[in-house]
Short mmCIF file of C-alpha atoms in Angstrom, two decimals:
data_model
loop_
_atom_site.label_atom_id
_atom_site.label_comp_id
_atom_site.label_asym_id
_atom_site.label_seq_id
_atom_site.Cartn_x
_atom_site.Cartn_y
_atom_site.Cartn_z
CA MET A 1 -0.06 -0.19 0.51
CA ARG A 2 1.91 3.49 -1.28
CA VAL A 3 1.97 6.08 2.43
CA PRO A 4 -0.93 8.79 0.71
CA GLN A 5 -2.91 5.32 -0.22
CA PHE A 6 -2.61 4.62 3.75
CA LEU A 7 -2.75 8.40 4.53
CA ARG A 8 -6.22 9.14 2.50
CA ASP A 9 -7.13 5.80 3.84
CA TRP A 10 -6.64 6.23 7.55
CA SER A 11 -6.43 9.93 8.00
CA LEU A 12 -8.88 10.08 10.80
CA PRO A 13 -7.44 7.85 13.45
CA ILE A 14 -4.40 8.45 12.27
CA ALA A 15 -6.04 12.10 14.22
CA MET A 16 -7.41 11.04 16.56
CA VAL A 17 -4.20 8.58 17.84
CA GLY A 18 -2.03 11.93 17.51
CA GLY A 19 -3.91 13.56 19.86
CA ALA A 20 -3.95 11.11 22.56
CA ALA A 21 -0.65 10.50 21.66
CA ALA A 22 0.38 14.62 22.70
CA TYR A 23 -1.27 14.63 25.97
CA PHE A 24 0.33 11.69 27.56
CA ILE A 25 3.67 13.46 26.07
CA TYR A 26 2.59 16.40 27.31
CA LYS A 27 2.08 15.22 30.73
CA ALA A 28 5.23 13.65 30.58
CA LEU A 29 7.18 16.00 29.91
CA PRO A 30 8.97 19.24 32.92
CA LEU A 31 6.85 21.69 32.84
CA PRO A 32 7.63 25.04 34.58
CA GLU A 33 4.47 25.84 36.80
CA GLY A 34 1.13 27.29 35.42
CA THR A 35 1.81 26.31 31.64
CA ASN A 36 -1.33 24.18 31.68
CA ASP A 37 -3.40 26.93 31.99
CA ILE A 38 -1.14 28.94 28.86
CA VAL A 39 -1.75 25.72 26.73
CA SER A 40 -6.24 25.73 27.83
CA SER A 41 -5.55 29.43 27.30
CA VAL A 42 -4.10 28.38 23.50
CA VAL A 43 -6.84 26.02 22.49
CA SER A 44 -9.35 27.19 23.96
CA VAL A 45 -8.32 30.26 20.56
CA VAL A 46 -6.71 27.79 18.25
CA GLN A 47 -10.04 24.84 18.61
CA PRO A 48 -12.75 27.46 17.37
CA GLY A 49 -10.76 29.16 15.19
CA LEU A 50 -9.69 26.23 13.02
CA ILE A 51 -13.01 25.49 12.86
CA PHE A 52 -14.42 29.09 11.88
CA ALA A 53 -11.60 29.11 9.02
CA MET A 54 -12.32 25.33 7.74
CA LEU A 55 -16.32 26.22 7.70
CA PHE A 56 -15.21 29.51 5.82
CA VAL A 57 -14.03 27.74 3.14
CA THR A 58 -17.14 24.93 3.25
CA PHE A 59 -19.41 27.31 3.21
CA CYS A 60 -18.18 29.37 -0.20
CA LYS A 61 -19.67 26.50 -1.49
CA VAL A 62 -22.78 27.22 -1.01
CA ARG A 63 -25.86 29.92 -1.08
CA VAL A 64 -27.65 30.75 1.22
CA LYS A 65 -30.25 30.11 -0.51
CA GLU A 66 -29.35 27.22 -1.30
CA LEU A 67 -30.27 26.29 2.56
CA ARG A 68 -33.68 25.24 2.29
CA PRO A 69 -35.62 23.40 5.72
CA SER A 70 -36.98 20.05 3.69
CA ARG A 71 -39.20 17.53 5.10
CA TRP A 72 -36.94 14.22 6.56
CA HIS A 73 -35.27 17.32 8.54
CA LEU A 74 -38.72 17.04 10.29
CA TRP A 75 -37.49 13.21 11.02
CA LEU A 76 -34.80 13.74 12.16
CA LEU A 77 -35.09 16.66 14.92
CA ALA A 78 -38.39 14.24 16.05
CA PHE A 79 -35.89 11.37 16.44
CA GLN A 80 -33.32 12.98 18.74
CA LEU A 81 -36.34 16.04 20.75
CA LEU A 82 -38.94 13.16 21.60
CA PRO A 83 -35.99 10.59 22.91
CA PHE A 84 -35.08 13.28 25.45
CA MET A 85 -37.85 14.13 26.89
CA VAL A 86 -39.00 11.33 27.63
CA LEU A 87 -35.72 10.28 29.07
CA SER A 88 -36.08 14.38 31.08
CA LEU A 89 -39.28 13.22 32.89
CA MET A 90 -38.54 10.48 33.75
CA ILE A 91 -35.94 12.02 35.52
CA THR A 92 -37.55 13.83 36.84
CA PHE A 93 -40.41 11.85 38.31
CA SER A 94 -37.74 8.61 38.80
CA HIS A 95 -37.07 9.97 43.63
CA GLY A 96 -34.51 7.62 44.60
CA MET A 97 -32.85 7.10 41.43
CA PRO A 98 -29.41 5.30 41.76
CA PHE A 99 -26.84 7.60 41.18
CA GLY A 100 -25.23 5.10 38.72
CA VAL A 101 -28.93 4.50 36.68
CA LYS A 102 -29.34 8.51 36.68
CA VAL A 103 -26.00 8.61 35.17
CA LEU A 104 -26.32 6.28 32.37
CA LEU A 105 -30.08 8.11 31.65
CA GLU A 106 -27.99 11.34 31.39
CA THR A 107 -25.40 9.74 29.57
CA ALA A 108 -28.30 8.45 26.32
CA MET A 109 -30.03 11.87 27.38
CA LEU A 110 -27.21 13.96 25.87
CA CYS A 111 -25.72 11.89 23.06
CA LEU A 112 -29.20 12.32 21.84
CA ILE A 113 -29.92 16.10 22.03
CA CYS A 114 -26.59 17.22 21.41
CA PRO A 115 -26.32 19.36 17.92
CA THR A 116 -24.95 18.40 14.83
CA ALA A 117 -20.91 18.96 14.06
CA THR A 118 -20.56 22.11 12.51
CA ALA A 119 -17.57 20.14 11.24
CA ALA A 120 -20.19 17.66 9.81
CA ALA A 121 -20.43 19.44 6.68
CA VAL A 122 -16.67 18.56 5.36
CA ILE A 123 -16.81 14.71 5.89
CA THR A 124 -20.60 15.07 4.85
CA ALA A 125 -19.83 16.70 1.26
CA LYS A 126 -15.74 13.90 1.29
CA LEU A 127 -18.13 11.39 1.56
CA GLY A 128 -20.40 12.36 -1.55
CA GLY A 129 -23.45 14.52 0.64
CA ASN A 130 -25.36 17.38 0.16
CA SER A 131 -23.53 20.08 2.34
CA ALA A 132 -26.16 23.11 2.53
CA SER A 133 -28.72 20.46 3.68
CA LEU A 134 -26.66 19.23 6.15
CA ILE A 135 -25.99 23.36 7.50
CA SER A 136 -29.50 23.43 6.94
CA TYR A 137 -30.54 20.90 9.32
CA THR A 138 -27.59 22.14 11.69
CA MET A 139 -28.47 25.69 12.40
CA GLN A 140 -32.15 23.79 12.78
CA ILE A 141 -30.39 21.16 15.73
CA ASN A 142 -28.72 24.34 17.54
CA ILE A 143 -32.21 25.95 17.29
CA ALA A 144 -34.37 23.97 18.89
CA VAL A 145 -32.14 22.49 21.77
CA ALA A 146 -31.90 25.99 23.46
CA VAL A 147 -35.80 26.10 23.70
CA VAL A 148 -35.86 22.71 24.03
CA ALA A 149 -34.06 21.33 26.94
CA PRO A 150 -33.55 24.47 28.40
CA LEU A 151 -37.43 24.03 29.12
CA PHE A 152 -36.95 19.92 29.49
CA LEU A 153 -33.28 20.24 32.53
CA ALA A 154 -35.33 23.40 34.37
CA PHE A 155 -37.36 20.16 36.21
CA SER A 156 -34.88 17.51 35.26
CA HIS A 157 -31.78 19.19 36.65
CA PRO A 158 -32.65 23.08 38.16
CA VAL A 159 -29.63 25.41 37.60
CA GLU A 160 -29.59 27.40 40.84
CA GLY A 161 -29.77 31.28 38.86
CA MET A 162 -30.81 30.59 35.41
CA SER A 163 -34.03 31.37 34.65
CA LEU A 164 -35.18 29.57 31.17
CA SER A 165 -34.58 32.20 28.84
CA GLY A 166 -30.54 32.69 30.62
CA SER A 167 -29.91 28.64 29.39
CA PHE A 168 -31.55 30.49 26.00
CA LEU A 169 -29.13 32.73 25.55
CA VAL A 170 -26.32 30.06 27.13
CA ILE A 171 -26.61 27.55 24.31
CA ILE A 172 -27.63 30.60 21.30
CA ALA A 173 -24.50 32.59 22.11
CA LYS A 174 -22.50 28.48 22.88
CA VAL A 175 -22.87 27.71 19.07
CA PHE A 176 -24.05 30.23 17.15
CA PRO A 177 -21.12 33.22 16.56
CA LEU A 178 -18.97 29.44 15.05
CA LEU A 179 -22.09 28.19 12.16
CA LEU A 180 -23.05 32.67 12.05
CA LEU A 181 -19.90 34.88 10.69
CA PRO A 182 -18.25 31.30 9.32
CA LEU A 183 -21.52 32.27 6.50
CA LEU A 184 -21.80 35.86 6.55
CA PHE A 185 -17.90 36.05 5.22
CA ALA A 186 -17.98 33.37 3.03
CA SER A 187 -20.87 36.01 1.49
CA LEU A 188 -18.93 38.70 1.94
CA ALA A 189 -15.85 36.81 0.37
CA ARG A 190 -18.45 35.96 -2.42
CA ARG A 191 -19.16 39.64 -3.11
CA PHE A 192 -16.08 41.79 -2.90
CA ALA A 193 -13.55 39.17 -2.89
CA PRO A 194 -13.89 37.31 -6.23
CA GLY A 195 -10.45 35.57 -6.57
CA LEU A 196 -10.21 34.71 -3.26
CA HIS A 197 -14.38 32.93 -3.05
CA GLY A 198 -13.01 31.20 -6.19
CA TRP A 199 -9.80 29.64 -5.42
CA LEU A 200 -10.86 28.54 -2.38
CA VAL A 201 -13.57 27.23 -4.14
CA THR A 202 -11.90 25.32 -7.21
CA LYS A 203 -7.91 24.88 -6.11
CA GLY A 204 -8.74 24.44 -2.13
CA ARG A 205 -11.01 21.95 -1.66
CA ASN A 206 -8.95 19.25 1.02
CA LEU A 207 -8.38 22.32 2.91
CA PRO A 208 -11.69 21.93 4.65
CA PHE A 209 -10.84 18.24 5.97
CA MET A 210 -7.25 19.48 6.32
CA LEU A 211 -7.82 21.77 9.13
CA TRP A 212 -10.29 19.01 10.95
CA LEU A 213 -7.72 16.59 10.91
CA VAL A 214 -5.81 19.21 12.83
CA ALA A 215 -9.06 20.29 14.83
CA LEU A 216 -9.23 16.78 15.44
CA SER A 217 -6.26 15.21 17.53
CA LEU A 218 -6.41 18.36 19.79
CA ALA A 219 -10.30 17.65 20.26
CA ILE A 220 -9.48 14.15 20.81
CA ALA A 221 -6.51 15.72 23.50
CA VAL A 222 -9.63 17.56 25.30
CA THR A 223 -11.47 13.93 25.15
CA THR A 224 -7.98 11.90 26.55
CA ARG A 225 -7.97 14.57 29.45
CA ALA A 226 -11.30 14.44 30.70
CA ILE A 227 -11.04 10.51 30.68
CA VAL A 228 -8.39 10.11 32.12
CA ASN A 229 -9.34 12.61 35.07
CA ALA A 230 -12.62 11.64 35.46
CA ARG A 231 -13.01 10.16 38.41
CA LEU A 232 -15.03 7.43 38.23
CA SER A 233 -15.45 3.49 39.49
CA LEU A 234 -14.63 1.55 36.03
CA PHE A 235 -18.20 0.56 35.75
CA VAL A 236 -20.23 3.84 35.53
CA MET A 237 -17.05 4.00 32.89
CA ALA A 238 -17.39 1.53 31.66
CA GLY A 239 -21.75 1.95 30.83
CA ILE A 240 -21.40 5.36 30.04
CA GLY A 241 -18.71 3.96 27.13
CA VAL A 242 -20.98 1.59 25.83
CA VAL A 243 -24.72 3.87 26.23
CA SER A 244 -22.70 6.47 24.47
CA LEU A 245 -22.00 3.91 21.70
CA ILE A 246 -25.41 2.23 21.10
CA CYS A 247 -26.50 5.90 20.32
CA CYS A 248 -24.30 6.57 18.30
CA LEU A 249 -24.91 3.34 16.27
CA LEU A 250 -28.12 3.88 16.25
CA GLN A 251 -28.19 7.28 14.63
CA PHE A 252 -26.06 7.12 11.93
CA TYR A 253 -28.44 4.01 11.35
CA ALA A 254 -31.49 6.05 11.82
CA GLY A 255 -30.21 8.72 9.86
CA ARG A 256 -29.36 7.11 7.06
CA ARG A 257 -32.56 5.01 6.71
CA ILE A 258 -34.39 8.12 7.49
CA GLY A 259 -32.70 9.91 5.13
CA ALA A 260 -32.90 6.84 2.18
CA ARG A 261 -36.33 7.74 1.73
CA TYR A 262 -35.09 11.51 0.17
CA GLY A 263 -32.48 9.94 -1.35
CA GLU A 264 -30.49 11.56 1.23
CA VAL A 265 -28.94 7.87 2.19
CA VAL A 266 -25.11 10.43 3.21
CA THR A 267 -26.39 13.48 4.98
CA GLY A 268 -28.79 12.36 6.91
CA GLY A 269 -26.10 9.88 8.89
CA GLN A 270 -23.82 12.54 9.07
CA ALA A 271 -27.02 15.25 10.38
CA LEU A 272 -27.99 11.99 12.59
CA GLY A 273 -24.95 10.82 13.99
CA GLN A 274 -21.79 12.45 13.89
CA LYS A 275 -22.14 15.28 17.25
CA ASN A 276 -20.50 18.51 18.17
CA THR A 277 -19.13 16.81 21.30
CA VAL A 278 -17.11 20.13 22.38
CA PHE A 279 -20.81 20.80 22.60
CA ALA A 280 -21.97 17.90 24.93
CA ILE A 281 -19.07 18.46 27.07
CA TRP A 282 -19.78 21.87 28.46
CA PHE A 283 -23.51 21.47 28.64
CA ALA A 284 -23.18 18.05 30.41
CA TYR A 285 -21.16 20.35 32.87
CA THR A 286 -23.71 23.41 32.75
CA PHE A 287 -26.88 21.52 33.03
CA MET A 288 -26.30 18.45 34.13
CA THR A 289 -24.41 15.64 36.67
CA PRO A 290 -21.17 16.65 35.84
CA VAL A 291 -19.12 13.77 35.02
CA THR A 292 -21.84 12.50 31.98
CA ALA A 293 -19.43 15.46 30.38
CA ILE A 294 -16.92 12.32 29.35
CA ALA A 295 -20.13 11.03 28.22
CA GLY A 296 -18.39 13.37 24.62
CA GLY A 297 -15.55 12.04 25.40
CA PHE A 298 -16.69 8.62 24.49
CA TYR A 299 -18.87 9.89 21.37
CA SER A 300 -15.90 11.73 20.25
CA VAL A 301 -14.01 8.23 19.97
CA TRP A 302 -16.89 5.85 18.16
CA HIS A 303 -18.31 8.90 15.79
CA ASN A 304 -15.08 9.52 13.91
CA LEU A 305 -14.39 5.46 13.55
CA VAL A 306 -17.84 6.24 11.81
CA ASN A 307 -16.63 7.75 9.90
CA THR A 308 -13.04 6.48 9.17
CA PHE A 309 -15.47 3.12 7.57
CA GLN A 310 -18.06 5.44 6.26
CA LEU A 311 -13.85 6.78 3.82
CA TYR A 312 -12.64 3.91 4.16
CA LYS A 313 -15.66 2.37 1.82
CA LYS A 314 -15.52 5.30 -0.62
CA ASN A 315 -12.32 5.34 -1.19
CA ARG A 316 -12.22 2.05 -2.17
CA LEU A 317 -15.32 2.11 -4.80
CA ILE A 318 -13.33 5.05 -6.52
CA ASP A 319 -10.50 3.18 -6.32
CA LYS A 320 -12.56 0.67 -8.53
CA ASN A 321 -14.30 2.58 -10.83
CA LEU A 322 -10.63 4.63 -11.72
#
């Protein structure tokens, strides 16, 4: 197997392993006190910066008028929101629930309600799906989460000093800048910098995916830190891993089945299965039992392994047709 072909087929696992290895190497270095705070600050700036750049290039290939809601989006919204509501009510009205059971239910809630990853448009395009439809659904699910999640969590997981409107604004402020600003800048580039815009569309085809690999390595490094530092029993941690895996596979399967009815197999699978796991970790720390944050870390591993398998199959199909 040629090296370029190997890197093409296994780029996601290489980025994931590299991110995890980078964390352990960093922890083993004899660094001066205060380095952790500096590194955390740098990552908190670099990671959204990479996502912004990645989405900007992706959005250059999409026109605003193409971001239309579709009927199949409603089915995906129902699949994400209704189970979350039911599980939230179960926790609300189940008094004396064992801690482990509650954590597992919260894990399922978190994995189901978590919005589509902003990077899903990049993988969707790589797999031959409809990026515009995926972006449209990403915006819809983020709005839906901002409305529905605070309403139900106010009863099952009340946050002291935070109103429903406050929760809504906190969620919107967390997710929408990284969705709307790249779209705005892409529209401005199309209008005022056609040369740059044309180059990004024609020559920068693989740039979003390369940026995503770097962002993925950082995300996995952060995920590794969260899992390593989690103070949980092995039984509970294994349970969170299993529940998050089941939710991941179920959502990819359901998304592809729903999308197939409307000619959007790839887009449906990515819209429902690929999650904004950074948001999931933040959401768990902010609104739920904090230990469930590692569910976002596990899910990050699972959905990227699924994406690796899909990209491998896609590349093999391309090779056969050459």
